């Protein structure tokens, strides 16, 4: 990936876009293959059918937003495949999500990644402070979200 940083922006973006399209699309396809085998043996009830309908309806925005996360992309793409989200609807989330991902990684993504690497090599204590700060922020967001729903 170091080499991509030296390429013209458009070429770097296109390569990253293609990589994520192929990777996420393959994860979705594997989910569909698994679902095809399971669904043949299982007849879902009404509740399960309603849940799958919701995934089909709201899945594209979730797929697109998953590309802004670290670690959730594969799970979301596999889940879309397992839920057998129709391919055209899946593509409505995949294409903009991949464009977002390629934009982030061809601009600030690499810079942020290498800043963390340099920080960890120079002063491991500094990296610990960054990680703890991030965890505290996430915890505060989760707790405030839960307390807001209870009111």
Tab-separated table of C-alpha atoms in Angstrom:
chain	number	residue	atom	x	y	z
A	1	UNK	CA	0.000	0.000	0.000
A	2	UNK	CA	2.969	2.318	0.442
A	3	UNK	CA	3.398	2.447	-3.310
A	4	UNK	CA	-0.163	3.698	-3.853
A	5	UNK	CA	0.636	6.844	-1.855
A	6	UNK	CA	3.053	7.923	-4.607
A	7	UNK	CA	0.501	7.515	-7.421
A	8	UNK	CA	-1.640	10.324	-8.845
A	9	UNK	CA	-4.791	10.708	-6.746
A	10	UNK	CA	-7.200	9.457	-9.430
A	11	UNK	CA	-5.245	6.236	-10.038
A	12	UNK	CA	-4.898	5.564	-6.327
A	13	UNK	CA	-8.613	6.172	-5.809
A	14	UNK	CA	-9.603	3.903	-8.710
A	15	UNK	CA	-7.381	1.048	-7.479
A	16	UNK	CA	-8.699	1.349	-3.925
A	17	UNK	CA	-12.286	1.535	-5.230
A	18	UNK	CA	-11.782	-1.633	-7.292
A	19	UNK	CA	-10.146	-3.455	-4.364
A	20	UNK	CA	-12.995	-2.704	-1.981
A	21	UNK	CA	-15.665	-3.511	-4.580
A	22	UNK	CA	-14.106	-6.921	-5.155
A	23	UNK	CA	-13.484	-7.649	-1.481
A	24	UNK	CA	-16.906	-6.548	-0.233
A	25	UNK	CA	-18.682	-8.130	-3.194
A	26	UNK	CA	-16.933	-11.442	-2.553
A	27	UNK	CA	-17.929	-11.307	1.125
A	28	UNK	CA	-21.549	-10.669	0.108
A	29	UNK	CA	-21.402	-13.541	-2.407
A	30	UNK	CA	-20.046	-15.940	0.226
A	31	UNK	CA	-22.908	-14.942	2.519
A	32	UNK	CA	-25.405	-15.668	-0.257
A	33	UNK	CA	-23.824	-19.051	-0.947
A	34	UNK	CA	-24.091	-20.025	2.709
A	35	UNK	CA	-27.681	-18.762	2.839
A	36	UNK	CA	-28.595	-20.752	-0.272
A	37	UNK	CA	-27.625	-23.984	1.463
A	38	UNK	CA	-29.326	-23.097	4.741
A	39	UNK	CA	-32.565	-21.796	3.235
A	40	UNK	CA	-33.118	-24.997	1.293
A	41	UNK	CA	-33.381	-26.841	4.617
A	42	UNK	CA	-35.194	-24.156	6.615
A	43	UNK	CA	-38.546	-22.547	6.029
A	44	UNK	CA	-38.608	-19.180	7.825
A	45	UNK	CA	-41.646	-18.143	9.838
A	46	UNK	CA	-43.552	-14.894	9.494
A	47	UNK	CA	-41.349	-13.081	12.005
A	48	UNK	CA	-38.166	-14.086	10.176
A	49	UNK	CA	-39.658	-13.049	6.830
A	50	UNK	CA	-40.503	-9.597	8.247
A	51	UNK	CA	-36.946	-9.239	9.564
A	52	UNK	CA	-35.518	-10.175	6.165
A	53	UNK	CA	-37.867	-7.676	4.497
A	54	UNK	CA	-36.498	-4.952	6.802
A	55	UNK	CA	-32.935	-5.903	5.886
A	56	UNK	CA	-33.815	-5.710	2.198
A	57	UNK	CA	-35.443	-2.313	2.696
A	58	UNK	CA	-32.912	-0.637	5.028
A	59	UNK	CA	-29.828	-2.614	4.098
A	60	UNK	CA	-28.364	-0.341	1.398
A	61	UNK	CA	-27.775	2.646	3.725
A	62	UNK	CA	-26.350	0.315	6.384
A	63	UNK	CA	-24.012	-1.254	3.818
A	64	UNK	CA	-22.850	2.197	2.660
A	65	UNK	CA	-22.262	3.466	6.208
A	66	UNK	CA	-20.369	0.317	7.193
A	67	UNK	CA	-17.483	1.528	5.048
A	68	UNK	CA	-16.929	4.345	7.541
A	69	UNK	CA	-16.208	1.809	10.281
A	70	UNK	CA	-13.210	-0.332	11.013
A	71	UNK	CA	-14.080	-3.980	11.350
A	72	UNK	CA	-17.803	-3.891	10.596
A	73	UNK	CA	-17.580	-3.883	6.800
A	74	UNK	CA	-17.085	-7.615	6.404
A	75	UNK	CA	-19.781	-8.467	8.948
A	76	UNK	CA	-22.316	-6.152	7.306
A	77	UNK	CA	-21.541	-7.389	3.777
A	78	UNK	CA	-21.732	-11.031	4.880
A	79	UNK	CA	-25.011	-10.322	6.710
A	80	UNK	CA	-26.448	-8.723	3.567
A	81	UNK	CA	-25.567	-11.889	1.679
A	82	UNK	CA	-26.913	-14.176	4.410
A	83	UNK	CA	-30.189	-12.218	4.380
A	84	UNK	CA	-30.180	-12.668	0.598
A	85	UNK	CA	-30.542	-8.959	-0.057
A	86	UNK	CA	-31.323	-8.600	-3.774
A	87	UNK	CA	-28.190	-7.757	-5.766
A	88	UNK	CA	-29.524	-4.457	-7.205
A	89	UNK	CA	-30.402	-3.222	-3.686
A	90	UNK	CA	-27.042	-4.397	-2.353
A	91	UNK	CA	-25.264	-2.475	-5.120
A	92	UNK	CA	-27.149	0.687	-4.035
A	93	UNK	CA	-25.169	0.471	-0.795
A	94	UNK	CA	-21.953	-1.073	-2.067
A	95	UNK	CA	-21.056	1.452	-4.775
A	96	UNK	CA	-21.378	4.642	-2.678
A	97	UNK	CA	-19.843	2.857	0.322
A	98	UNK	CA	-16.855	1.779	-1.748
A	99	UNK	CA	-16.513	5.332	-3.098
A	100	UNK	CA	-16.514	6.694	0.461
A	101	UNK	CA	-13.937	4.107	1.558
A	102	UNK	CA	-11.664	4.806	-1.424
A	103	UNK	CA	-11.907	8.556	-0.797
A	104	UNK	CA	-11.035	8.226	2.886
A	105	UNK	CA	-8.120	5.878	2.261
A	106	UNK	CA	-6.733	7.807	-0.707
A	107	UNK	CA	-6.730	11.035	1.322
A	108	UNK	CA	-6.644	11.114	5.131
A	109	UNK	CA	-6.823	7.370	5.792
A	110	UNK	CA	-3.199	6.585	5.023
A	111	UNK	CA	-1.991	9.703	6.811
A	112	UNK	CA	-3.916	8.796	9.973
A	113	UNK	CA	-2.770	5.177	9.813
A	114	UNK	CA	0.888	6.112	9.456
A	115	UNK	CA	0.584	8.748	12.192
A	116	UNK	CA	-0.600	6.053	14.610
A	117	UNK	CA	2.194	3.707	13.493
A	118	UNK	CA	4.820	6.412	14.024
A	119	UNK	CA	3.300	7.289	17.369
A	120	UNK	CA	3.453	3.672	18.519
A	121	UNK	CA	7.068	3.285	17.361
A	122	UNK	CA	8.256	6.481	19.007
A	123	UNK	CA	6.360	6.473	22.263
A	124	UNK	CA	4.160	3.484	23.132
A	125	UNK	CA	2.747	5.481	26.058
A	126	UNK	CA	1.407	8.073	23.625
A	127	UNK	CA	-0.379	5.369	21.664
A	128	UNK	CA	-1.953	4.108	24.889
A	129	UNK	CA	-3.268	7.611	25.606
A	130	UNK	CA	-4.797	7.814	22.110
A	131	UNK	CA	-6.436	4.379	22.473
A	132	UNK	CA	-7.800	5.102	25.962
A	133	UNK	CA	-9.147	8.473	24.798
A	134	UNK	CA	-10.905	6.823	21.846
A	135	UNK	CA	-12.406	4.160	24.138
A	136	UNK	CA	-13.660	6.801	26.580
A	137	UNK	CA	-15.299	8.737	23.738
A	138	UNK	CA	-17.002	5.586	22.429
A	139	UNK	CA	-18.185	4.673	25.948
A	140	UNK	CA	-19.613	8.166	26.488
A	141	UNK	CA	-21.477	8.044	23.178
A	142	UNK	CA	-22.931	4.606	23.978
A	143	UNK	CA	-23.950	5.556	27.529
A	144	UNK	CA	-25.502	8.864	26.467
A	145	UNK	CA	-27.400	7.096	23.683
A	146	UNK	CA	-28.824	4.526	26.104
A	147	UNK	CA	-29.815	7.089	28.721
A	148	UNK	CA	-31.494	9.198	26.033
A	149	UNK	CA	-33.668	6.251	24.955
A	150	UNK	CA	-34.842	5.577	28.519
A	151	UNK	CA	-36.336	9.060	28.949
